[in-house]
Coordinates of C-alpha atoms and ligand atoms in Angstrom, one line a residue:
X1 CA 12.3 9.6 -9.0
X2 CA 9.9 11.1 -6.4
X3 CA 9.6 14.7 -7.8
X4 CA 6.2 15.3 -9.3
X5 CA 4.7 11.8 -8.8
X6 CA 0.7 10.7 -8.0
X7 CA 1.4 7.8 -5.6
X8 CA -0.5 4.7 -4.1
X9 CA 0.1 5.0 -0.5
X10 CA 0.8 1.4 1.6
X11 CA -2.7 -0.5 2.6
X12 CA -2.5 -3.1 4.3
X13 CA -4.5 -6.7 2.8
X14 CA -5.5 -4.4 -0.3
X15 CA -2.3 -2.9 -1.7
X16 CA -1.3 -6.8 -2.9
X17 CA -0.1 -7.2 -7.1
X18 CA -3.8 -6.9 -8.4
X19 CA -4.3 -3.5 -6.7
X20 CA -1.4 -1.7 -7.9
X21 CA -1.2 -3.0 -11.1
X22 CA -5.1 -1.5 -11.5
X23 CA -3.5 1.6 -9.8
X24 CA -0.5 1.9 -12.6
X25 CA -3.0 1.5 -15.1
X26 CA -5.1 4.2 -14.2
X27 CA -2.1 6.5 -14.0
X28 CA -0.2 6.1 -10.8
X29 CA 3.5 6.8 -11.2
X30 CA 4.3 4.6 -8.3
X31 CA 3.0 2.0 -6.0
X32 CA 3.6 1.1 -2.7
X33 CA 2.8 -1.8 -1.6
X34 CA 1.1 -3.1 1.6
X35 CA 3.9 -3.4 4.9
X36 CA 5.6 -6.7 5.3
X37 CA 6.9 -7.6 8.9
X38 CA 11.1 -7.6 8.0
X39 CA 11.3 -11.1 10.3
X40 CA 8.6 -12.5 8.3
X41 CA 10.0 -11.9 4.8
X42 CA 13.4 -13.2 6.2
X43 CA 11.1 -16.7 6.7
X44 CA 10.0 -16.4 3.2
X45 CA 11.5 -19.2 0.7
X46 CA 11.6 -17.1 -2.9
X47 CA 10.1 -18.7 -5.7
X48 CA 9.7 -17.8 -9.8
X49 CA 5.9 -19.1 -10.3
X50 CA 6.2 -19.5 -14.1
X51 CA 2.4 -20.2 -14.8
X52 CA 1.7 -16.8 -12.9
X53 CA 4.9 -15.3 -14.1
X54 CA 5.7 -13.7 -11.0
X55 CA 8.2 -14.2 -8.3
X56 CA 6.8 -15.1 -5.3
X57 CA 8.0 -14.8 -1.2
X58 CA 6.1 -17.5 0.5
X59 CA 5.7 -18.2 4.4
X60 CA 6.7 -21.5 5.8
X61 CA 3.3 -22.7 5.7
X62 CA 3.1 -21.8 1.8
X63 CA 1.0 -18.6 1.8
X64 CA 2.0 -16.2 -0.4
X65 CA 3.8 -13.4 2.0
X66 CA 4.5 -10.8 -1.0
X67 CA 4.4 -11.1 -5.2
X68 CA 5.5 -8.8 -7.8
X69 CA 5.7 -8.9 -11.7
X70 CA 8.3 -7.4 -14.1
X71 CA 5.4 -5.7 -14.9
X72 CA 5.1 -3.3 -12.5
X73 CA 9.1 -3.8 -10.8
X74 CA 10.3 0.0 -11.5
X75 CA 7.5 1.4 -9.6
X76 CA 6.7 -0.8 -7.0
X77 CA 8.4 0.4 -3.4
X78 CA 8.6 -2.7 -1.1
X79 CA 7.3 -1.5 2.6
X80 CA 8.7 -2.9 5.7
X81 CA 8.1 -3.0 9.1
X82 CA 11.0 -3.5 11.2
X83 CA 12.9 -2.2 14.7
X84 CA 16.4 -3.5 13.8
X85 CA 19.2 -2.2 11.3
X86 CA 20.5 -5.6 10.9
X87 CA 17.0 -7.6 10.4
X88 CA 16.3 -4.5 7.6
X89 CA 19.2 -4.9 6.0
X90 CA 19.0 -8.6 5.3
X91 CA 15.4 -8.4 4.3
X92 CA 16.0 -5.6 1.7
X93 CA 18.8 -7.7 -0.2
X94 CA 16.5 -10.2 0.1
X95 CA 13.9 -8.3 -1.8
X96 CA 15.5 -5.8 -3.6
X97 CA 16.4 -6.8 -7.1
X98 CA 12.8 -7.1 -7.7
X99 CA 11.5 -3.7 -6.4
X100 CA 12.4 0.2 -7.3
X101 CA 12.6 1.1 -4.1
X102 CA 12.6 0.6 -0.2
X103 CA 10.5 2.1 2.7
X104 CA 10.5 1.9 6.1
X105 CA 7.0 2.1 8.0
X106 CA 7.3 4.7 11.1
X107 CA 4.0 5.8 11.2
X108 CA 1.8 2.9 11.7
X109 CA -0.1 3.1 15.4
X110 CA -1.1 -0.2 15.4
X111 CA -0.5 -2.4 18.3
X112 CA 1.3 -5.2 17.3
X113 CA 3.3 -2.2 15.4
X114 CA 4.0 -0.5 18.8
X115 CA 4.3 -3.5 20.8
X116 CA 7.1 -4.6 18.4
X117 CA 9.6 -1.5 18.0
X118 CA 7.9 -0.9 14.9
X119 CA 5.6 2.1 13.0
X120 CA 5.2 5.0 15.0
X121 CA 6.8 3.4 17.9
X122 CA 10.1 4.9 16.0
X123 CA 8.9 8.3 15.7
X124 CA 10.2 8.9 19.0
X125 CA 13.5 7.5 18.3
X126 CA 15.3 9.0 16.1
X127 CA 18.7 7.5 16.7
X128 CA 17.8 4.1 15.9
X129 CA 16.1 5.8 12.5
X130 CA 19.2 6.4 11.8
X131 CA 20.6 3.4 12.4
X132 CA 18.0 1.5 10.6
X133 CA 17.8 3.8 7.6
X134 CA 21.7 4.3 7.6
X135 CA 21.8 0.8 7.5
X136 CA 19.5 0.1 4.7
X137 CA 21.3 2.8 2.6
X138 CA 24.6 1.6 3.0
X139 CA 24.0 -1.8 2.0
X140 CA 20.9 -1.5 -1.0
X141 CA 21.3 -1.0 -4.4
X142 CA 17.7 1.1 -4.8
X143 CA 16.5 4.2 -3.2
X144 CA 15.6 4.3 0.6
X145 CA 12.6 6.0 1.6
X146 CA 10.2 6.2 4.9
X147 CA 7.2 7.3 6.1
X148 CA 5.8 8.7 8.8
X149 CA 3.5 10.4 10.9
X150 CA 4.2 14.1 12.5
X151 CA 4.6 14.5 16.0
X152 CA 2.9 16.5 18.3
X153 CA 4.5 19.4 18.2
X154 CA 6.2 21.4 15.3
X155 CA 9.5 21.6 16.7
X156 CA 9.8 18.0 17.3
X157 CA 8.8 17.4 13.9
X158 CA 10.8 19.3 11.9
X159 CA 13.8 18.1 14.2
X160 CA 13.0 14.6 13.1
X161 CA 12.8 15.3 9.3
X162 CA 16.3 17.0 9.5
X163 CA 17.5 13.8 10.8
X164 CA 15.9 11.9 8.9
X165 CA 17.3 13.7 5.5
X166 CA 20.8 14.0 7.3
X167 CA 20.8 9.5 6.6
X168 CA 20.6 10.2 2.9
X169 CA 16.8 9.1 2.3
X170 CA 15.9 9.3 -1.6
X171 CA 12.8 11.0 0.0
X172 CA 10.4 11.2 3.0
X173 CA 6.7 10.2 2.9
X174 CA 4.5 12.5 5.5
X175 CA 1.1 11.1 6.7
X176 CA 0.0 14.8 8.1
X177 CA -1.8 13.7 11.2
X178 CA -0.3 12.0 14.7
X179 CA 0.2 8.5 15.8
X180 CA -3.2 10.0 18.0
X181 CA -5.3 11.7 15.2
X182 CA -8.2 10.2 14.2
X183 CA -8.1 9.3 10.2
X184 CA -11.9 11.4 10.0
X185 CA -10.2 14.4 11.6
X186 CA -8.3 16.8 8.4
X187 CA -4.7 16.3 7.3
X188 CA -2.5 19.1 9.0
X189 CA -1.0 20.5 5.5
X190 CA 0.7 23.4 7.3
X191 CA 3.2 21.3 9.1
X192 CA 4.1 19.2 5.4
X193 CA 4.6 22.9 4.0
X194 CA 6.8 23.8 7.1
X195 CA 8.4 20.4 6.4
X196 CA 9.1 20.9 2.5
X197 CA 10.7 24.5 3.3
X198 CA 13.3 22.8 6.0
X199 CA 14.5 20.1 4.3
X200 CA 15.9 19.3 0.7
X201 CA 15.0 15.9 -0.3
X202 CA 11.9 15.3 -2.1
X203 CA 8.8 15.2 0.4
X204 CA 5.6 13.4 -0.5
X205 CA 2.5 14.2 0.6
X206 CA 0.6 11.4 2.9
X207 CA -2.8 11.7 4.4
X208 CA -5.1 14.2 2.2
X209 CA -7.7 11.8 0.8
X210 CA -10.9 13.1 2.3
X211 CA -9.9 16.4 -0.1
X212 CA -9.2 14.1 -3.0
X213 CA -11.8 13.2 -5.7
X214 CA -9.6 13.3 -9.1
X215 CA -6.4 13.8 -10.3
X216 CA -6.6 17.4 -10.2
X217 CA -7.7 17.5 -6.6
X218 CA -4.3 15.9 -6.3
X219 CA -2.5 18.3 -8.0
X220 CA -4.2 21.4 -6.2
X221 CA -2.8 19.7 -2.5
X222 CA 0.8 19.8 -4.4
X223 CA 0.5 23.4 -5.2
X224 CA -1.1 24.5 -2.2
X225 CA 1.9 22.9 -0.2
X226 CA 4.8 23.1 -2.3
X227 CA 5.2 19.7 -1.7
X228 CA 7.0 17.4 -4.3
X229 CA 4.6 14.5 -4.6
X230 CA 1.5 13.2 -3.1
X231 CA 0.5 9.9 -1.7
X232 CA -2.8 8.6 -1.8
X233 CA -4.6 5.4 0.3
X234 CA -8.2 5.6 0.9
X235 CA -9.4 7.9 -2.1
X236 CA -7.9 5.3 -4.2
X237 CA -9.7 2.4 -2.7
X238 CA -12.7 4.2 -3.3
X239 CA -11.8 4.1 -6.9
X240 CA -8.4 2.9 -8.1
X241 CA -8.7 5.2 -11.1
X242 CA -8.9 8.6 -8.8
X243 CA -5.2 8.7 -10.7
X244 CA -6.9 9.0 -14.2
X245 CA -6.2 12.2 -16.0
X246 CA -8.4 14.3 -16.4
X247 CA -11.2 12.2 -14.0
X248 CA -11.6 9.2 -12.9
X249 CA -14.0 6.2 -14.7
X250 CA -16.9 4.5 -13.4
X251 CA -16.0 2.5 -10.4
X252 CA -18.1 -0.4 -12.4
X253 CA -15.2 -0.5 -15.1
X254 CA -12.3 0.3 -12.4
X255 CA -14.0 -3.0 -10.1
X256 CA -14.0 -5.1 -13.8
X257 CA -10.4 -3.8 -14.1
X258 CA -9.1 -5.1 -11.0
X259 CA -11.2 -8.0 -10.3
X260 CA -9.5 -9.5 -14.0
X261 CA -6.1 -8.9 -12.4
X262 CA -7.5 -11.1 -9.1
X263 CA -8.1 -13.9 -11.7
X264 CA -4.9 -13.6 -13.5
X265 CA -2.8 -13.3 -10.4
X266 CA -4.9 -15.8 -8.3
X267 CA -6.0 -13.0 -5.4
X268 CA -7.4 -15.0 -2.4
X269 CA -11.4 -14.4 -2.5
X270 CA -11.4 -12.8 0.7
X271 CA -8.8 -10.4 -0.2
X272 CA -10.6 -9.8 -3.5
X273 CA -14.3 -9.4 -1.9
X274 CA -12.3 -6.9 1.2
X275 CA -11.2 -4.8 -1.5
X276 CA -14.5 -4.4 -3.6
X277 CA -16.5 -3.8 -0.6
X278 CA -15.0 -0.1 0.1
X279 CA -15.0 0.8 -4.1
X280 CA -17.8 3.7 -3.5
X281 CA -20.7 3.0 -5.0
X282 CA -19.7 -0.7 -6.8
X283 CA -23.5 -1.9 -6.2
X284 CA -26.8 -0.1 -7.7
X285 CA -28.9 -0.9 -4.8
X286 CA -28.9 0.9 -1.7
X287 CA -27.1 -1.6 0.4
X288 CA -23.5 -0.5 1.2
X289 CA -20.7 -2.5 -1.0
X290 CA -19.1 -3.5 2.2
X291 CA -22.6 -5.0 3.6
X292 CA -23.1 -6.9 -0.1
X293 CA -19.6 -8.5 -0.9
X294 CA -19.5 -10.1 3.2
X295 CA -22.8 -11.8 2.4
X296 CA -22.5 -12.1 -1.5
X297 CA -20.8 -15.3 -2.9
X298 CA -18.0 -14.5 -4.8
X299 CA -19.3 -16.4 -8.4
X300 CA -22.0 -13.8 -8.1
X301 CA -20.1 -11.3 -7.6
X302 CA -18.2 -12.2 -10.9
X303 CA -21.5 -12.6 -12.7
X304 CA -22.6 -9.1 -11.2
X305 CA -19.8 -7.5 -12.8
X306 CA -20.3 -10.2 -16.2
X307 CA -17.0 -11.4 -15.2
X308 CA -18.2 -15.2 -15.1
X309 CA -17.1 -16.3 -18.6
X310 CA -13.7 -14.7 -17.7
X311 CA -13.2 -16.3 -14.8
X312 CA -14.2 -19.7 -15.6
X313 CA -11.9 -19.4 -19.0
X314 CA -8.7 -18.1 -17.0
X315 CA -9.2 -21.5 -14.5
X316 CA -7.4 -19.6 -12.3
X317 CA -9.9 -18.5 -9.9
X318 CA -8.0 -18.0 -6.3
X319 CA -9.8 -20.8 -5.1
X320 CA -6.8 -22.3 -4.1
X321 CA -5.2 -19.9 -2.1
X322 CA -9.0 -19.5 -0.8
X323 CA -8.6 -23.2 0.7
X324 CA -5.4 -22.8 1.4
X325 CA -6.5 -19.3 4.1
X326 CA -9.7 -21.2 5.1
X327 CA -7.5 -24.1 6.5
X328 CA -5.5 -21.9 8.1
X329 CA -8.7 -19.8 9.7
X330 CA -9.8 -23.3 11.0
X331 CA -6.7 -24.1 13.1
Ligands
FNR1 C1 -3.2 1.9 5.7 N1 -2.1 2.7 6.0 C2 -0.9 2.0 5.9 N2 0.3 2.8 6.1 C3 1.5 2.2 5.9 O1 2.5 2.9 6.0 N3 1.6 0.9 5.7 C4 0.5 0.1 5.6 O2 0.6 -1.1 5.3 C5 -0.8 0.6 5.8 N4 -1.9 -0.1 5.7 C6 -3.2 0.5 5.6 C7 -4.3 -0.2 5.3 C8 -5.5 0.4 5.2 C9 -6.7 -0.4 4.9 C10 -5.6 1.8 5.3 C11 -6.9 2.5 5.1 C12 -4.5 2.6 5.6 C13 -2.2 4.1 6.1 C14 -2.2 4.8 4.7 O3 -1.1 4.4 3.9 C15 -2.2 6.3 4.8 O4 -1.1 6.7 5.4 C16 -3.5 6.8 5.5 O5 -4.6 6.1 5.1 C17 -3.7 8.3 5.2 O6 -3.7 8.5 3.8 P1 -5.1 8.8 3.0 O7 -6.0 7.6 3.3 O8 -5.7 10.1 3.6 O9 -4.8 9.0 1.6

C-alpha cells in the first residue's frame, strides 16, 4: 500500500475533503489529511450528512472537526495528534472504518504541539512511540503509520526508526529536516537514504518540495534515494495537479477544479480563499494571490474564475459554515 506511491503530505486548514479530493484527481495515490488533536475527535458527535453525502465528525459547538466521502475512503490516511496510547486508541476506532489508514504526527514543532506531548515533542521519546503506536496497532483494523522529523544527529535517528519499525508500522513518513530546521533551508536526503538502507518497512519521503515541480521531479527524489514513496505538502499547494503525469495543468483549471469541490462540499470561505491564495500564480496581475484573495470578496473570486453560475446553481455556497466560524471569531 505505500510502495511506489505520489502522496499529499498533512497541511494543516488546507488538506480538508475539497483539497484531496482535487489532489486524487490530479493523480495522487494517497491523501493525508490535515492533523486532528486525538482529545478533540473523541468530542466529536459522528454524523451521515445525506445532502453532502459525507460522514461528518463535528465539535460540540457544531463545527465540522473532520469529513470524508466514500469517495476518496481507500486513500485517505486520518492524522492525529496525540501523547497518550489510550486517548489514540479510542480515537482511531472512532474514525477508522471510514479511513485507509492511520498516522501519528511526531514531527510537528509547533507550540501547542510541544507544549502538549505532541509532534516532535515525541521524537525524543521513543518508548512512549511505542506505546502509542503499539497501541494503535494492536487495537485498529487499517494500517498504522507516522511521521516524523530526523533528529539531530544520524545515530540518534536511525536508532529511532529501528524502533519505530520494531512496533510493526505499515510504514514511516520522513520529513528530512529537524524539529529546528527552517522549512527554506534544503531537505537532508542523505539521512532518508541512510534511513531506507536500515530498516525494512516501506519509507516515504517527506520534505523535498522546493526540488519538486512535476511528477517526474517526484520520481527523480525516489530514485535518487531509494526511497519507496514520496510525500508532498507545499509543491502541491502551489498547484494541486504537481501529481499530474506527465506535468501538471494550469493552476487556473487546478483553482476551478478545487474551488467546485468547495461548493459541493460546503468549504468555509476562509478556508477556501487561505487555500487559493498560495496556488502560484492564480491571478494575472502582479499582485501576489495571497495579497488578492485577503482583500478580494469571495463572489468575485468565483466570478474571476467564471465560477458564479456554478455556485449560485449548487446553493450550497459555505456560507453557512462561513457564519457559523464568524460567530465563533466574534466571541
Ligand atoms: C504542514 N505540515 C504538517 N505536517 C503534519 O504532519 N501535519 C499537519 O497537519 C501539517 N500541517 C501543515 C500545514 C501547512 C500549511 C504546511 C505548509 C505544512 C508539514 C508538511 O506536511 C510537510 O511535512 C512539510 O511542509 C515539508 O514537506 P514539503 O512542503 O517540503 O513537501
Amino acid at each position: 500500500m505505500f510502495a511506489g506511491k505520489y502522496i499529499l503530505s498533512p497541511m494543516v486548514r488546507v488538506g480538508g475533503l475539497p483539497f484531496r479530493l482535487t489532489c486524487l484527481d490530479y493523480g495522487a495515490d494517497l491523501v493525508y489529511a490535515e492533523e486532528v488533536i486525538a482529545q478533540r475527535l473523541l468530542k466529536c458527535t459522528k454524523i451521515f450528512n445525506e445532502t453532502l453525502g459525507t460522514v461528518d465528525f463535528l465539535d460540540e459547538d457544531g463545527g465540522v472537526c473532520f469529513r470524508t466521502t466514500s469517495k476518496e475512503s481507500d486513500k485517505v490516511i486520518f492524522q492525529m495528534g496525540v501523547s497518550d496510547p489510550d486517548v489514540a486508541a479510542q480515537a482511531a476506532q472512532m474514525i477508522e472504518h471510514y479511513v485507509a489508514g492511520i498516522d501519528v504526527n511526531m514531527g510537528c514543532p509547533k507550540d501547542y504541539s510541544i507544549k502538549g506531548n505532541m509532534g516532535a515533542a515525541l521524537l525524543t521519546q521513543p518508548q512512549l512511540i511505542k506505546k502509542i503506536l503499539c497501541k494503535l496497532i494492536s487495537v485498529c483494523s487499517k494500517p498504522v503509520t507516522c511521521k516524523i522529523r530526523i533528529l539531530e544527529s544520524e545515530e540518534e535517528t536511525l536508532s529511532l526508526c529501528k524502533e519505530i519499525e520494531s512496533t510493526g508500522v505499515a510504514a514511516l513518513a520522513v520529513h528530512g529536516r529537524t524539529r529546528y530546521t527552517r522549512s527554506s533551508h534544503p531537505c537532508n536526503y542523505d539521512i532518508i537514504q541512510k534511513i531506507k538502507s536500515v530498516v525494512s518497512i516501506p519509507v516515504i519521503l517527506n520534505g523535498a518540495s522546493l526540488d519538486i515541480n512535476n511528477r517526474s521531479d517526484m520520481t527523480a527524489v525516489m530514485k535518487k534515494t531509494g526511497v519507496d514513496s514520496i510525500m508532498i505538502a507545499r509543491a502541491a499547494w502551489y498547484n494541486p495537479s504537481v501529481f499530474r503525469d506527465p506535468e501538471p495543468v494550469s493552476v487556473r483549471e487546478a483553482v476551478q477544479k478545487f474551488m467546485k469541490y468547495c461548493i459541493d462540499y460546503e468549504c468555509p470561505l476562509h478556508i477556501l480563499k487561505y487555500t487559493i491564495g498560495k496556488f502560484r500564480g492564480a491571478f494575472k496581475d502582479n499582485q501576489s494571490s495571497l495579497e488578492v484573495t485577503r482583500h478580494i470578496e469571495t463572489r468575485l473570486i468565483y466570478d474571476y474564475f467564471g465560477l458564479g453560475d456554478y455556485e449560485v446553481a449548487s446553493k450550497r455556497t459555505g456560507d453557512i459554515q462561513e457564519e457559523f466560524q464568524k460567530k465563533k471569531r466574534q466571541k
